[in-house]
Amino acid sequence: LILFIQADNTIDIVYQNDYQTAQQEAQKDKKYLFILVTAKGCGWCKRLKRTTLKDKEIRENLAKDYISLELDRDSSYYPKSIEITGVPSVIIVEPKSGEIIKDIVGFREDVNDYLKWFRYVDNLKE
């Protein structure tokens, strides 16, 4: 059982921190941007990363289909089209057009919320 748990945790989300670089990589790799917007001292942001975003299926989806980007609401560059109304915020962006596909504000504990949005994005690709 311990080996299974260790194997389950091998996929880690690697967050980039530069919007333009991530956008270029997403365009090149034909992936969507998964943007996590946080703020220093935000307990809900830390909890989201520590719990929900650690789920195996979420990590697998992000590794396969997304370029993950973590931005600080107060100090990172991001386009003006991305309006941050609260943190944590998760924004899914089509990198070529810059179109915001989904804007998820606040802590979401239910993994199925994210999996539902991933399926929605998958349907857009077809």
PDB file of C-alpha atoms in Angstrom:
ATOM      1  CA  LEU A   1       0.000   0.000   0.000  1.00  0.00           C
ATOM      2  CA  ILE A   2       2.799   2.404   0.798  1.00  0.00           C
ATOM      3  CA  LEU A   3       4.424   1.833  -2.598  1.00  0.00           C
ATOM      4  CA  PHE A   4       1.095   2.563  -4.300  1.00  0.00           C
ATOM      5  CA  ILE A   5       0.715   5.835  -2.423  1.00  0.00           C
ATOM      6  CA  GLN A   6       4.263   6.864  -3.259  1.00  0.00           C
ATOM      7  CA  ALA A   7       3.729   6.040  -6.927  1.00  0.00           C
ATOM      8  CA  ASP A   8       0.494   8.019  -6.871  1.00  0.00           C
ATOM      9  CA  ASN A   9       2.322  11.179  -5.821  1.00  0.00           C
ATOM     10  CA  THR A  10       4.986  11.146  -8.543  1.00  0.00           C
ATOM     11  CA  ILE A  11       3.258  13.630 -10.874  1.00  0.00           C
ATOM     12  CA  ASP A  12       3.851  17.118  -9.585  1.00  0.00           C
ATOM     13  CA  ILE A  13       2.422  20.286 -11.038  1.00  0.00           C
ATOM     14  CA  VAL A  14       5.276  22.454 -12.262  1.00  0.00           C
ATOM     15  CA  TYR A  15       4.081  26.040 -12.276  1.00  0.00           C
ATOM     16  CA  GLN A  16       5.698  28.597 -14.486  1.00  0.00           C
ATOM     17  CA  ASN A  17       5.670  32.204 -13.310  1.00  0.00           C
ATOM     18  CA  ASP A  18       5.992  34.217 -16.522  1.00  0.00           C
ATOM     19  CA  TYR A  19       2.782  34.731 -18.503  1.00  0.00           C
ATOM     20  CA  GLN A  20       4.386  35.429 -21.878  1.00  0.00           C
ATOM     21  CA  THR A  21       6.743  32.444 -21.712  1.00  0.00           C
ATOM     22  CA  ALA A  22       3.916  30.133 -20.651  1.00  0.00           C
ATOM     23  CA  GLN A  23       1.665  31.455 -23.421  1.00  0.00           C
ATOM     24  CA  GLN A  24       4.349  30.815 -26.051  1.00  0.00           C
ATOM     25  CA  GLU A  25       4.936  27.291 -24.743  1.00  0.00           C
ATOM     26  CA  ALA A  26       1.187  26.602 -24.713  1.00  0.00           C
ATOM     27  CA  GLN A  27       0.862  27.750 -28.322  1.00  0.00           C
ATOM     28  CA  LYS A  28       3.830  25.622 -29.384  1.00  0.00           C
ATOM     29  CA  ASP A  29       2.559  22.527 -27.541  1.00  0.00           C
ATOM     30  CA  LYS A  30      -1.113  23.145 -28.449  1.00  0.00           C
ATOM     31  CA  LYS A  31      -2.141  23.207 -24.794  1.00  0.00           C
ATOM     32  CA  TYR A  32      -4.368  25.491 -22.780  1.00  0.00           C
ATOM     33  CA  LEU A  33      -3.099  27.705 -19.980  1.00  0.00           C
ATOM     34  CA  PHE A  34      -4.110  26.783 -16.433  1.00  0.00           C
ATOM     35  CA  ILE A  35      -3.488  29.948 -14.461  1.00  0.00           C
ATOM     36  CA  LEU A  36      -3.579  29.911 -10.677  1.00  0.00           C
ATOM     37  CA  VAL A  37      -3.706  33.420  -9.253  1.00  0.00           C
ATOM     38  CA  THR A  38      -2.747  33.682  -5.611  1.00  0.00           C
ATOM     39  CA  ALA A  39      -1.647  36.340  -3.142  1.00  0.00           C
ATOM     40  CA  LYS A  40       0.936  36.363  -0.390  1.00  0.00           C
ATOM     41  CA  GLY A  41      -0.635  35.379   2.892  1.00  0.00           C
ATOM     42  CA  CYS A  42      -3.769  33.896   1.281  1.00  0.00           C
ATOM     43  CA  GLY A  43      -4.698  30.877   3.381  1.00  0.00           C
ATOM     44  CA  TRP A  44      -7.311  29.654   0.880  1.00  0.00           C
ATOM     45  CA  CYS A  45      -4.696  29.771  -1.887  1.00  0.00           C
ATOM     46  CA  LYS A  46      -2.320  27.609   0.136  1.00  0.00           C
ATOM     47  CA  ARG A  47      -5.133  25.224   1.030  1.00  0.00           C
ATOM     48  CA  LEU A  48      -6.165  24.849  -2.645  1.00  0.00           C
ATOM     49  CA  LYS A  49      -2.604  23.925  -3.632  1.00  0.00           C
ATOM     50  CA  ARG A  50      -2.189  21.620  -0.632  1.00  0.00           C
ATOM     51  CA  THR A  51      -5.487  19.744  -1.061  1.00  0.00           C
ATOM     52  CA  THR A  52      -7.602  19.906  -4.208  1.00  0.00           C
ATOM     53  CA  LEU A  53      -4.783  20.530  -6.686  1.00  0.00           C
ATOM     54  CA  LYS A  54      -2.813  17.597  -5.242  1.00  0.00           C
ATOM     55  CA  ASP A  55      -5.455  15.137  -6.473  1.00  0.00           C
ATOM     56  CA  LYS A  56      -3.958  12.502  -8.765  1.00  0.00           C
ATOM     57  CA  GLU A  57      -6.494  12.949 -11.579  1.00  0.00           C
ATOM     58  CA  ILE A  58      -6.123  16.734 -11.535  1.00  0.00           C
ATOM     59  CA  ARG A  59      -2.338  16.455 -11.684  1.00  0.00           C
ATOM     60  CA  GLU A  60      -2.558  13.969 -14.565  1.00  0.00           C
ATOM     61  CA  ASN A  61      -4.869  16.287 -16.540  1.00  0.00           C
ATOM     62  CA  LEU A  62      -2.633  19.286 -15.945  1.00  0.00           C
ATOM     63  CA  ALA A  63       0.513  17.410 -16.926  1.00  0.00           C
ATOM     64  CA  LYS A  64      -1.059  16.083 -20.123  1.00  0.00           C
ATOM     65  CA  ASP A  65      -3.171  18.967 -21.445  1.00  0.00           C
ATOM     66  CA  TYR A  66      -2.109  22.244 -19.813  1.00  0.00           C
ATOM     67  CA  ILE A  67       0.733  24.613 -19.209  1.00  0.00           C
ATOM     68  CA  SER A  68       0.384  25.549 -15.546  1.00  0.00           C
ATOM     69  CA  LEU A  69       1.153  29.066 -14.457  1.00  0.00           C
ATOM     70  CA  GLU A  70       1.039  30.564 -10.971  1.00  0.00           C
ATOM     71  CA  LEU A  71       0.804  34.324 -10.741  1.00  0.00           C
ATOM     72  CA  ASP A  72       0.757  36.671  -7.784  1.00  0.00           C
ATOM     73  CA  ARG A  73      -2.260  38.954  -8.014  1.00  0.00           C
ATOM     74  CA  ASP A  74      -0.288  41.933  -6.727  1.00  0.00           C
ATOM     75  CA  SER A  75       3.089  41.591  -8.424  1.00  0.00           C
ATOM     76  CA  SER A  76       2.894  39.408 -11.547  1.00  0.00           C
ATOM     77  CA  TYR A  77       2.299  40.582 -15.100  1.00  0.00           C
ATOM     78  CA  TYR A  78      -0.850  39.319 -16.809  1.00  0.00           C
ATOM     79  CA  PRO A  79      -3.006  40.784 -19.584  1.00  0.00           C
ATOM     80  CA  LYS A  80      -5.658  43.352 -18.690  1.00  0.00           C
ATOM     81  CA  SER A  81      -8.281  41.001 -20.125  1.00  0.00           C
ATOM     82  CA  ILE A  82      -7.778  38.841 -17.027  1.00  0.00           C
ATOM     83  CA  GLU A  83      -9.729  40.528 -14.263  1.00  0.00           C
ATOM     84  CA  ILE A  84      -9.008  39.167 -10.815  1.00  0.00           C
ATOM     85  CA  THR A  85     -11.987  39.583  -8.474  1.00  0.00           C
ATOM     86  CA  GLY A  86     -10.653  37.371  -5.698  1.00  0.00           C
ATOM     87  CA  VAL A  87      -8.038  34.807  -4.783  1.00  0.00           C
ATOM     88  CA  PRO A  88      -7.482  32.045  -5.305  1.00  0.00           C
ATOM     89  CA  SER A  89      -8.604  32.243  -8.900  1.00  0.00           C
ATOM     90  CA  VAL A  90      -8.112  29.613 -11.560  1.00  0.00           C
ATOM     91  CA  ILE A  91      -8.361  30.784 -15.130  1.00  0.00           C
ATOM     92  CA  ILE A  92      -8.266  28.545 -18.183  1.00  0.00           C
ATOM     93  CA  VAL A  93      -7.120  30.400 -21.299  1.00  0.00           C
ATOM     94  CA  GLU A  94      -6.937  29.414 -24.947  1.00  0.00           C
ATOM     95  CA  PRO A  95      -3.402  30.668 -25.625  1.00  0.00           C
ATOM     96  CA  LYS A  96      -3.653  31.586 -29.294  1.00  0.00           C
ATOM     97  CA  SER A  97      -6.656  33.881 -28.971  1.00  0.00           C
ATOM     98  CA  GLY A  98      -6.210  34.742 -25.288  1.00  0.00           C
ATOM     99  CA  GLU A  99      -9.875  33.858 -24.784  1.00  0.00           C
ATOM    100  CA  ILE A 100     -10.798  33.048 -21.201  1.00  0.00           C
ATOM    101  CA  ILE A 101     -12.566  29.691 -21.273  1.00  0.00           C
ATOM    102  CA  LYS A 102     -13.279  29.440 -17.558  1.00  0.00           C
ATOM    103  CA  ASP A 103     -12.761  31.712 -14.561  1.00  0.00           C
ATOM    104  CA  ILE A 104     -13.058  29.958 -11.209  1.00  0.00           C
ATOM    105  CA  VAL A 105     -12.944  32.272  -8.195  1.00  0.00           C
ATOM    106  CA  GLY A 106     -12.445  31.006  -4.673  1.00  0.00           C
ATOM    107  CA  PHE A 107     -11.442  27.788  -2.986  1.00  0.00           C
ATOM    108  CA  ARG A 108     -13.082  24.661  -4.410  1.00  0.00           C
ATOM    109  CA  GLU A 109     -12.591  21.490  -2.429  1.00  0.00           C
ATOM    110  CA  ASP A 110     -14.534  19.225  -4.771  1.00  0.00           C
ATOM    111  CA  VAL A 111     -12.125  17.724  -7.303  1.00  0.00           C
ATOM    112  CA  ASN A 112     -15.058  17.058  -9.623  1.00  0.00           C
ATOM    113  CA  ASP A 113     -15.503  20.797 -10.154  1.00  0.00           C
ATOM    114  CA  TYR A 114     -12.110  20.931 -11.869  1.00  0.00           C
ATOM    115  CA  LEU A 115     -12.558  17.627 -13.690  1.00  0.00           C
ATOM    116  CA  LYS A 116     -15.844  18.919 -15.096  1.00  0.00           C
ATOM    117  CA  TRP A 117     -14.063  22.018 -16.452  1.00  0.00           C
ATOM    118  CA  PHE A 118     -11.277  19.883 -17.908  1.00  0.00           C
ATOM    119  CA  ARG A 119     -13.887  17.801 -19.766  1.00  0.00           C
ATOM    120  CA  TYR A 120     -15.484  21.013 -21.047  1.00  0.00           C
ATOM    121  CA  VAL A 121     -12.130  22.152 -22.462  1.00  0.00           C
ATOM    122  CA  ASP A 122     -11.590  18.686 -24.006  1.00  0.00           C
ATOM    123  CA  ASN A 123     -14.893  19.071 -25.851  1.00  0.00           C
ATOM    124  CA  LEU A 124     -13.745  22.423 -27.263  1.00  0.00           C
ATOM    125  CA  LYS A 125     -10.722  20.758 -28.851  1.00  0.00           C
ATOM    126  CA  GLU A 126     -12.799  18.320 -30.897  1.00  0.00           C
TER     127      GLU A 126
END
